[in-house]
Amino acid sequence: DGGITQSPKYLFRKEGQNVTLSCEQNLNHDAMYWYRQDPGQGLRLIYYSQIVNDFQKGDIAEGYSVSREKKESFPLTVTSAQKNPTAFYLCASSWGGANSNQPQHFGDGTRLSIL
Amino acid sequence: DQQVKQNSPSLSVQEGRISILNCDYTNSMFDYFLWYKKYPAEGPTFLISISSIKDKNEDGRFTVFLNKSAKHLSLHIVPSQPGDSAVYFCAAGGAKGTNAGKSTFGDGTTLTVKP
C-alpha cells in the first residue's frame, strides 16, 4: 500500500536533547512538508521541500532542522533551541512543483512530549 | 495575521440535515482552496477542492462554494451522517509568490453529527 509512515507515534524527550522524527513516503511524491499542531489550533508549516536536496522554511522554522537527501525521506530534527516542543507533528507529501493545488497526503503524526 | 480563518470552532447538526462549514481568507493571491477532514489521532485526509476560476465544486454529498469577492468559501454536507463527525480544515494556496508550493490552514471546525 502506498502511503506516508511517521515514526514513532509517541516520543518523549528530556529538556536539552535533540530528537529526530522520521517521515517516509512511497507515493513517489516530489514535495514533502512538516507541520505542527497545538491543541485547538490548525496546522502550522515548519519546513517544506519541493525537490530532493532543497527545502524552505515555513512559518515557524526556528528551533527545527530538516534534510532531504532522498525523495522518500524527510526527517525533522527538533533541537534544544525549540523552547516549546511539546506538540503533535504531522508530515505530508504531494505531487510537487510550485502549484499548491495538489492535495497533500498526511501521515498519522508523532506526538512529542517533554519529560 | 491569520490569512485563513474558520470562525466557528464547533458545529452540531442532526443526522440527515445539512452541515455548513465556513472559511474566510484575506490573501487575494490564493487561487486554490482545499478541505481536509481529520479524525482524532490520525492525519488529515483530503476531501474536496476548488480552483478560483470556479464558484462551485461537487463530489457526492460534499459541495464547496467559493465567493471570491467576499473572500469566503463554504463546505456543505448533505445529508450529514454520524461518520462525518470530525475536525474539518480549510486550506488555501497559490502558484505564485510566497504562496507557491505550500498551503495555509485554518484552525479547523469540529463537526458533531447527532444520530
XYZ file of N, CA and C in Angstrom:
690
model
N 0.837 -1.200 0.000
C 0.000 0.000 0.000
C 0.867 1.243 0.000
N 0.483 2.224 -0.845
C 1.223 3.474 -0.841
C 0.769 4.361 0.285
N 1.716 5.101 0.853
C 1.336 5.995 1.922
C 2.522 6.669 2.563
N 2.233 7.320 3.680
C 3.267 8.019 4.437
C 3.356 7.398 5.819
N 4.558 7.111 6.229
C 4.780 6.493 7.529
C 5.574 7.430 8.411
N 4.993 7.745 9.563
C 5.701 8.545 10.547
C 6.023 7.655 11.742
N 7.229 7.792 12.228
C 7.593 7.020 13.412
C 8.518 7.838 14.302
N 8.452 7.611 15.616
C 7.461 6.788 16.298
C 6.137 7.524 16.441
N 5.110 6.868 16.955
C 3.821 7.514 17.157
C 3.867 8.435 18.379
N 4.593 7.994 19.401
C 4.783 8.792 20.612
C 6.281 8.902 20.886
N 6.708 10.063 21.305
C 8.125 10.294 21.545
C 8.284 11.201 22.753
N 9.217 10.812 23.611
C 9.472 11.597 24.807
C 10.906 12.117 24.753
N 11.076 13.328 25.189
C 12.401 13.946 25.112
C 12.710 14.637 26.425
N 13.948 14.530 26.835
C 14.393 15.286 28.002
C 14.772 16.676 27.536
N 14.613 17.626 28.412
C 14.992 19.001 28.065
C 16.463 19.048 27.695
N 16.774 19.814 26.646
C 18.157 19.952 26.214
C 18.597 18.944 25.182
N 17.736 17.981 24.868
C 18.098 16.958 23.891
C 17.531 17.297 22.528
N 18.278 16.944 21.491
C 17.735 16.966 20.140
C 17.009 15.651 19.900
N 15.985 15.682 19.063
C 15.270 14.457 18.723
C 14.847 14.531 17.261
N 14.915 13.385 16.571
C 14.585 13.348 15.144
C 13.332 12.532 14.905
N 12.395 13.121 14.173
C 11.158 12.457 13.800
C 11.294 11.964 12.364
N 10.872 10.733 12.161
C 11.029 10.123 10.846
C 9.765 10.288 10.000
N 9.950 10.484 8.693
C 8.845 10.525 7.749
C 9.303 9.894 6.438
N 8.602 8.850 6.024
C 8.927 8.136 4.789
C 7.662 8.009 3.945
N 7.808 8.222 2.628
C 6.658 8.058 1.733
C 7.050 7.203 0.525
N 6.102 6.391 0.079
C 6.350 5.563 -1.110
C 5.345 5.904 -2.206
N 4.915 7.160 -2.229
C 3.946 7.635 -3.220
C 4.631 8.263 -4.433
N 5.954 8.320 -4.404
C 6.742 8.948 -5.456
C 6.455 10.447 -5.581
N 6.015 11.048 -4.478
C 5.733 12.482 -4.482
C 7.032 13.276 -4.436
N 7.018 14.420 -5.133
C 8.193 15.294 -5.107
C 8.246 16.150 -3.842
N 7.086 16.643 -3.422
C 7.048 17.608 -2.328
C 6.733 16.937 -0.997
N 7.374 17.417 0.050
C 7.104 16.935 1.405
C 7.053 18.113 2.363
N 6.295 17.924 3.450
C 6.011 19.025 4.369
C 6.035 18.535 5.812
N 6.394 19.452 6.726
C 6.251 19.194 8.151
C 5.388 20.290 8.775
N 4.395 19.838 9.568
C 3.506 20.747 10.271
C 3.543 20.453 11.758
N 3.195 21.464 12.513
C 3.000 21.316 13.944
C 1.554 21.679 14.251
N 0.903 20.865 15.123
C -0.440 21.198 15.570
C -0.476 21.246 17.086
N -0.938 22.371 17.618
C -1.149 22.523 19.047
C -2.647 22.431 19.333
N -3.016 22.094 20.567
C -4.440 21.905 20.891
C -5.299 23.095 20.476
N -6.390 22.818 19.773
C -7.324 23.864 19.382
C -6.840 24.742 18.246
N -5.718 24.389 17.666
C -5.167 25.216 16.592
C -5.055 24.419 15.307
N -4.817 25.137 14.240
C -4.638 24.498 12.947
C -3.219 23.999 12.754
N -2.922 23.677 11.515
C -1.602 23.168 11.169
C -0.700 24.339 10.780
N 0.445 24.412 11.433
C 1.403 25.472 11.107
C 2.613 24.850 10.434
N 3.017 25.442 9.327
C 4.070 24.884 8.495
C 5.443 25.163 9.092
N 6.234 24.096 9.253
C 7.577 24.229 9.817
C 8.606 24.342 8.693
N 8.655 23.332 7.842
C 9.551 23.299 6.690
C 8.836 22.574 5.554
N 9.258 22.859 4.325
C 8.770 22.093 3.202
C 9.865 21.951 2.153
N 9.706 20.921 1.344
C 10.696 20.610 0.331
C 9.966 20.259 -0.961
N 10.326 20.923 -2.045
C 9.669 20.661 -3.325
C 10.462 19.678 -4.177
N 11.721 19.444 -3.780
C 12.561 18.562 -4.573
C 13.714 18.086 -3.698
N 14.306 16.980 -4.078
C 15.431 16.427 -3.311
C 16.560 17.456 -3.228
N 17.206 17.488 -2.063
C 18.340 18.367 -1.791
C 17.963 19.842 -1.757
N 16.687 20.130 -1.571
C 16.250 21.518 -1.443
C 15.086 21.591 -0.464
N 15.060 22.624 0.376
C 13.940 22.810 1.294
C 13.861 24.284 1.677
N 12.672 24.683 2.138
C 12.433 26.075 2.512
C 11.828 26.138 3.905
N 12.093 27.236 4.587
C 11.484 27.461 5.889
C 10.010 27.789 5.717
N 9.229 27.276 6.667
C 7.830 27.637 6.727
C 7.632 28.798 7.687
N 6.465 28.815 8.331
C 6.129 29.941 9.202
C 6.768 29.878 10.590
N 7.146 28.658 11.023
C 7.657 28.510 12.392
C 8.900 27.625 12.409
N 9.907 27.958 11.603
C 11.083 27.097 11.423
C 12.096 27.173 12.579
N 12.021 28.197 13.389
C 13.038 28.374 14.427
C 13.040 27.205 15.414
N 14.239 26.637 15.649
C 14.371 25.517 16.574
C 14.207 24.156 15.920
N 14.029 24.167 14.597
C 13.865 22.920 13.846
C 14.885 22.871 12.717
N 15.222 21.642 12.273
C 16.040 21.480 11.077
C 15.562 20.260 10.315
N 15.806 20.250 9.000
C 15.391 19.140 8.148
C 16.510 18.804 7.171
N 16.342 17.658 6.512
C 17.203 17.289 5.394
C 16.339 16.576 4.375
N 16.769 16.610 3.107
C 16.033 15.912 2.049
C 17.064 15.293 1.102
N 17.703 14.250 1.592
C 18.748 13.570 0.818
C 18.166 12.534 -0.130
N 16.963 12.054 0.187
C 16.300 11.083 -0.665
C 14.867 11.542 -0.922
N 14.329 11.167 -2.038
C 12.968 11.576 -2.383
C 11.958 11.038 -1.377
N 12.210 9.842 -0.858
C 11.237 9.179 0.003
C 11.263 9.666 1.441
N 12.302 10.382 1.850
C 12.520 10.634 3.265
C 12.697 12.115 3.564
N 12.070 12.568 4.654
C 12.154 13.991 5.029
C 12.158 14.084 6.557
N 13.269 13.718 7.209
C 13.303 13.728 8.678
C 13.343 15.140 9.248
N 12.699 15.288 10.385
C 12.648 16.570 11.104
C 13.376 16.432 12.431
N 14.323 17.317 12.698
C 15.014 17.339 13.984
C 14.493 18.508 14.812
N 14.037 18.174 15.999
C 13.612 19.199 16.956
C 14.815 19.457 17.853
N 15.380 20.627 17.777
C 16.611 20.903 18.510
C 16.302 21.469 19.898
N 17.335 21.549 20.697
C 17.187 22.081 22.053
C 16.838 23.565 22.016
N 17.009 24.200 20.870
C 16.680 25.620 20.731
C 15.169 25.854 20.636
N 14.419 24.796 20.390
C 12.954 24.919 20.325
C 12.427 24.915 21.751
N 11.940 26.062 22.210
C 11.613 26.222 23.629
C 10.317 25.557 24.045
N 9.440 25.299 23.120
C 8.160 24.690 23.457
C 7.859 23.567 22.468
N 8.595 22.455 22.534
C 8.488 21.429 21.511
C 7.308 20.482 21.669
N 6.649 20.487 22.818
C 5.533 19.556 23.024
C 4.408 19.891 22.054
N 4.090 18.947 21.166
C 3.069 19.178 20.133
C 2.843 17.898 19.357
N 1.887 17.952 18.459
C 1.591 16.880 17.524
C 2.204 17.281 16.182
N 3.078 16.426 15.648
C 3.794 16.755 14.420
C 3.267 15.895 13.274
N 2.950 16.558 12.172
C 2.398 15.878 11.008
C 3.299 16.085 9.804
N 3.528 14.989 9.091
C 4.290 15.026 7.849
C 3.322 14.794 6.695
N 3.568 15.440 5.567
C 2.698 15.278 4.403
C 3.539 15.268 3.137
N 2.932 14.769 2.071
C 3.591 14.810 0.770
C 2.556 15.094 -0.301
N 3.021 15.563 -1.444
C 2.115 15.814 -2.570
C 2.908 15.807 -3.867
N 2.186 15.711 -5.001
C 2.824 15.944 -6.279
C 3.293 17.391 -6.242
N 4.519 17.603 -6.661
C 5.162 18.846 -6.303
C 5.142 19.941 -7.327
N 6.191 20.703 -7.317
C 6.264 21.894 -8.129
C 5.712 23.061 -7.352
N 5.576 24.171 -8.032
C 5.145 25.379 -7.358
C 3.648 25.429 -7.137
N 2.903 24.516 -7.754
C 1.454 24.572 -7.596
C 1.027 24.050 -6.237
N 0.178 24.800 -5.584
C -0.372 24.345 -4.302
C -1.709 23.674 -4.498
N -2.065 23.330 -5.751
C -3.384 22.771 -5.967
C -3.412 21.260 -5.827
N -2.288 20.662 -5.500
C -2.262 19.224 -5.321
C -2.579 18.896 -3.864
N -3.544 18.018 -3.621
C -3.856 17.649 -2.230
C -2.647 17.020 -1.557
N -2.535 17.263 -0.281
C -1.461 16.665 0.486
C -1.961 15.390 1.159
N -1.072 14.402 1.185
C -1.349 13.146 1.868
C -0.577 13.158 3.174
N -1.259 12.888 4.270
C -0.655 13.024 5.586
C -0.361 11.671 6.224
N 0.699 11.654 7.045
C 0.927 10.535 7.935
C 0.014 10.659 9.155
N 0.119 9.713 10.059
C -0.735 9.726 11.248
C -0.134 10.494 12.420
N 1.020 11.088 12.209
C 1.559 12.003 13.204
C 2.433 11.371 14.265
N 3.241 12.220 14.885
C 4.061 11.853 16.044
C 3.758 12.848 17.146
N 3.418 12.319 18.317
C 3.163 13.201 19.461
C 4.424 13.269 20.297
N 4.994 14.449 20.391
C 6.238 14.666 21.134
C 5.927 15.315 22.478
N 6.494 14.737 23.532
C 6.299 15.280 24.876
C 7.642 15.462 25.565
N 7.728 16.475 26.410
C 8.947 16.744 27.168
C 8.821 16.150 28.558
N 9.851 15.384 28.947
C 9.839 14.779 30.288
C 10.333 15.783 31.321
N -0.806 37.715 11.579
C -2.074 37.900 10.889
C -2.491 36.574 10.240
N -3.626 36.042 10.668
C -4.060 34.754 10.172
C -4.724 34.942 8.815
N -4.200 34.299 7.797
C -4.687 34.504 6.439
C -5.894 33.640 6.112
N -6.071 32.543 6.840
C -7.219 31.652 6.630
C -7.907 31.475 7.973
N -9.186 31.833 8.020
C -9.899 31.810 9.297
C -11.150 30.953 9.224
N -11.300 30.104 10.216
C -12.546 29.358 10.392
C -13.111 29.832 11.721
N -14.093 30.696 11.668
C -14.543 31.417 12.849
C -15.397 30.589 13.800
N -15.892 29.453 13.329
C -16.703 28.607 14.212
C -15.870 27.417 14.658
N -15.480 27.367 15.925
C -14.678 26.224 16.399
C -15.456 24.915 16.375
N -16.791 25.008 16.501
C -17.574 23.778 16.547
C -18.942 23.988 15.910
N -19.514 22.861 15.460
C -20.838 22.863 14.841
C -21.507 21.538 15.163
N -22.760 21.600 15.564
C -23.511 20.380 15.873
C -24.773 20.355 15.027
N -25.016 19.229 14.331
C -26.202 19.113 13.491
C -26.826 17.740 13.690
N -28.068 17.633 13.317
C -28.788 16.364 13.421
C -28.529 15.536 12.169
N -28.455 14.240 12.369
C -28.285 13.336 11.238
C -29.349 13.599 10.173
N -28.921 13.619 8.905
C -29.859 13.841 7.802
C -30.011 15.298 7.397
N -29.596 16.213 8.285
C -29.700 17.628 7.957
C -28.424 18.095 7.244
N -28.434 19.364 6.843
C -27.274 19.924 6.155
C -26.258 20.471 7.170
N -24.987 20.236 6.902
C -23.896 20.859 7.665
C -23.249 21.895 6.759
N -23.040 23.099 7.285
C -22.381 24.154 6.521
C -21.188 24.646 7.331
N -20.006 24.443 6.780
C -18.778 24.891 7.433
C -18.206 26.050 6.632
N -17.805 27.099 7.322
C -17.381 28.322 6.660
C -15.889 28.605 6.827
N -15.362 29.336 5.870
C -13.946 29.680 5.866
C -13.763 31.032 5.185
N -12.986 31.917 5.784
C -12.683 33.216 5.198
C -11.177 33.343 5.002
N -10.783 34.074 3.968
C -9.362 34.285 3.729
C -9.100 35.749 3.417
N -7.854 36.149 3.608
C -7.531 37.559 3.412
C -6.593 37.799 2.229
N -5.857 36.784 1.823
C -4.836 36.957 0.793
C -5.451 36.759 -0.601
N -5.497 37.806 -1.389
C -6.111 37.717 -2.712
C -5.261 36.913 -3.705
N -4.032 36.554 -3.298
C -3.183 35.756 -4.176
C -3.523 34.266 -4.095
N -4.319 33.877 -3.131
C -4.732 32.479 -3.063
C -5.591 32.161 -4.285
N -5.295 31.055 -4.950
C -6.121 30.706 -6.102
C -6.578 29.248 -6.096
N -6.346 28.588 -4.973
C -6.803 27.206 -4.874
C -7.131 26.920 -3.427
N -8.251 26.225 -3.197
C -8.742 26.010 -1.844
C -9.099 24.531 -1.654
N -8.755 24.016 -0.485
C -8.961 22.595 -0.225
C -9.609 22.425 1.145
N -10.384 21.372 1.277
C -10.936 20.977 2.577
C -10.383 19.606 2.938
N -9.999 19.484 4.219
C -9.495 18.237 4.750
C -10.346 17.857 5.955
N -10.411 16.567 6.200
C -11.162 16.011 7.332
C -10.181 15.266 8.220
N -10.321 15.425 9.528
C -9.365 14.786 10.442
C -10.087 14.120 11.607
N -9.789 12.842 11.793
C -10.256 12.118 12.972
C -9.173 12.183 14.048
N -9.543 12.010 15.328
C -8.548 12.055 16.411
C -7.417 11.053 16.199
N -6.214 11.483 16.516
C -5.009 10.643 16.454
C -4.689 10.151 15.045
N -5.236 10.801 14.036
C -4.907 10.464 12.652
C -4.506 11.729 11.918
N -3.856 11.550 10.762
C -3.567 12.701 9.933
C -4.794 13.117 9.140
N -4.843 14.370 8.687
C -5.967 14.817 7.847
C -6.010 14.052 6.535
N -7.211 13.937 5.988
C -7.378 13.345 4.657
C -8.092 14.355 3.767
N -7.681 14.396 2.524
C -8.239 15.334 1.567
C -9.700 15.006 1.274
N -10.519 16.046 1.207
C -11.948 15.850 0.982
C -12.378 16.381 -0.385
N -12.163 17.652 -0.624
C -12.630 18.280 -1.850
C -11.867 19.584 -2.031
N -11.755 20.047 -3.277
C -11.037 21.286 -3.536
C -11.782 22.122 -4.574
N -11.344 23.359 -4.728
C -11.927 24.236 -5.730
C -10.884 25.229 -6.194
N -10.869 25.476 -7.479
C -9.997 26.489 -8.062
C -10.716 27.829 -8.063
N -9.940 28.900 -8.065
C -10.546 30.235 -8.023
C -11.294 30.591 -9.305
N -11.137 29.782 -10.355
C -11.863 30.076 -11.589
C -13.280 29.507 -11.550
N -13.566 28.768 -10.497
C -14.908 28.180 -10.338
C -15.591 28.785 -9.114
N -16.899 28.645 -9.035
C -17.586 29.075 -7.821
C -18.274 27.905 -7.106
N -18.179 26.720 -7.693
C -18.817 25.556 -7.064
C -18.124 24.284 -7.536
N -17.960 23.356 -6.609
C -17.464 22.029 -6.963
C -18.190 21.013 -6.096
N -18.653 19.951 -6.729
C -19.488 18.977 -6.026
C -18.894 17.584 -6.146
N -18.954 16.826 -5.050
C -18.489 15.444 -5.051
C -19.365 14.663 -4.088
N -20.377 14.020 -4.640
C -21.289 13.241 -3.800
C -22.040 14.126 -2.822
N -21.916 13.827 -1.554
C -22.626 14.609 -0.536
C -21.938 15.927 -0.208
N -20.766 16.144 -0.746
C -19.954 17.306 -0.408
C -19.928 18.315 -1.550
N -20.209 19.583 -1.211
C -20.150 20.664 -2.182
C -19.396 21.824 -1.564
N -18.467 22.387 -2.320
C -17.752 23.578 -1.852
C -18.166 24.750 -2.743
N -18.467 25.867 -2.089
C -18.842 27.092 -2.776
C -17.768 28.144 -2.504
N -17.429 28.903 -3.548
C -16.423 29.950 -3.410
C -17.002 31.287 -3.830
N -16.879 32.285 -2.969
C -17.278 33.646 -3.273
C -16.018 34.513 -3.228
N -15.423 34.737 -4.392
C -14.145 35.433 -4.441
C -14.252 36.872 -3.987
N -15.332 37.531 -4.329
C -15.460 38.938 -3.953
C -15.517 39.093 -2.437
N -16.118 38.126 -1.777
C -16.212 38.166 -0.308
C -15.043 37.460 0.357
N -14.181 36.824 -0.433
C -13.072 36.016 0.096
C -13.609 35.003 1.104
N -14.591 34.263 0.668
C -15.293 33.337 1.545
C -15.581 32.037 0.801
N -15.386 30.919 1.512
C -15.819 29.646 0.961
C -16.538 28.834 2.025
N -17.366 27.923 1.558
C -18.123 27.104 2.495
C -18.181 25.668 1.978
N -18.269 24.760 2.911
C -18.408 23.325 2.615
C -19.787 22.893 3.093
N -20.568 22.328 2.176
C -21.896 21.832 2.508
C -21.870 20.303 2.485
N -22.415 19.702 3.519
C -22.518 18.248 3.578
C -24.000 17.905 3.697
N -24.509 17.216 2.667
C -25.930 16.877 2.641
C -26.131 15.454 2.101
N -26.818 14.559 2.804
C -27.221 14.712 4.204
C -26.065 14.374 5.131
N -26.059 14.957 6.296
C -24.998 14.685 7.265
C -25.204 13.310 7.895
N -24.084 12.636 8.148
C -24.122 11.303 8.756
C -23.228 11.295 9.998
N -23.503 10.445 10.967
C -22.674 10.396 12.176
C -21.186 10.185 11.875
N -20.877 9.434 10.825
C -19.482 9.208 10.441
C -18.783 10.453 9.929
N -19.546 11.515 9.680
C -18.942 12.782 9.257
C -18.379 13.557 10.440
N -18.659 13.115 11.641
C -18.161 13.798 12.836
C -16.632 13.755 12.841
N -16.036 14.931 12.784
C -14.578 15.048 12.659
C -14.225 16.527 12.725
N -12.933 16.819 12.653
C -12.474 18.204 12.517
C -12.252 18.470 11.036
N -12.772 19.586 10.548
C -12.634 19.961 9.142
C -11.735 21.188 9.034
N -10.695 21.049 8.209
C -9.760 22.140 7.988
C -9.934 22.700 6.586
N -9.950 24.001 6.513
C -9.904 24.724 5.252
C -8.442 25.082 4.987
N -8.007 24.969 3.738
C -6.634 25.322 3.385
C -6.637 26.109 2.079
N -5.674 26.997 1.940
C -5.586 27.822 0.735
C -4.157 27.863 0.239
N -4.021 27.949 -1.074
C -2.687 28.010 -1.651
C -2.702 28.752 -2.974
N -1.518 28.941 -3.523
C -1.421 29.622 -4.808
C -0.141 29.228 -5.498
N -0.067 29.563 -6.754
C 1.093 29.154 -7.546
C 2.163 30.226 -7.612
N 1.874 31.382 -7.057
C 2.819 32.478 -7.238
C 3.276 33.058 -5.912
N 4.419 33.717 -5.956
C 4.912 34.464 -4.821
C 5.179 33.590 -3.617
N 4.914 34.152 -2.446
C 5.236 33.446 -1.205
C 4.301 32.275 -0.956
N 3.207 32.175 -1.715
C 2.287 31.054 -1.522
C 2.664 29.837 -2.354
N 3.616 29.990 -3.243
C 3.936 28.909 -4.170
C 4.417 27.674 -3.426
N 3.804 26.530 -3.757
C 4.276 25.260 -3.230
C 3.838 24.925 -1.825
N 2.942 25.712 -1.239
C 2.520 25.392 0.123
C 1.079 25.827 0.338
N 0.485 25.273 1.401
C -0.882 25.611 1.776
C -0.894 26.238 3.154
N -1.834 27.159 3.354
C -2.058 27.770 4.654
C -3.384 27.246 5.205
N -3.353 26.742 6.441
C -4.520 26.097 7.035
C -5.230 27.000 8.029
N -6.548 26.829 8.113
C -7.314 27.434 9.183
C -7.213 26.589 10.446
N -7.850 27.059 11.528
C -7.754 26.372 12.808
C -8.691 25.179 12.943
N -9.586 25.012 11.983
C -10.460 23.846 11.995
C -11.799 24.104 12.674
N -12.805 23.339 12.238
C -14.132 23.339 12.851
C -14.476 21.899 13.205
N -14.840 21.670 14.461
C -15.229 20.328 14.895
C -16.712 20.126 14.628
N -17.019 19.206 13.737
C -18.411 18.893 13.392
C -18.861 17.671 14.167
N -20.008 17.787 14.818
C -20.634 16.654 15.504
C -21.993 16.426 14.877
N -22.202 15.215 14.355
C -23.484 14.857 13.765
C -24.184 13.902 14.720
N -25.324 14.329 15.236
C -26.040 13.542 16.246
C -27.039 12.609 15.584
N -27.058 11.337 16.031
C -27.999 10.363 15.437
C -29.451 10.729 15.753
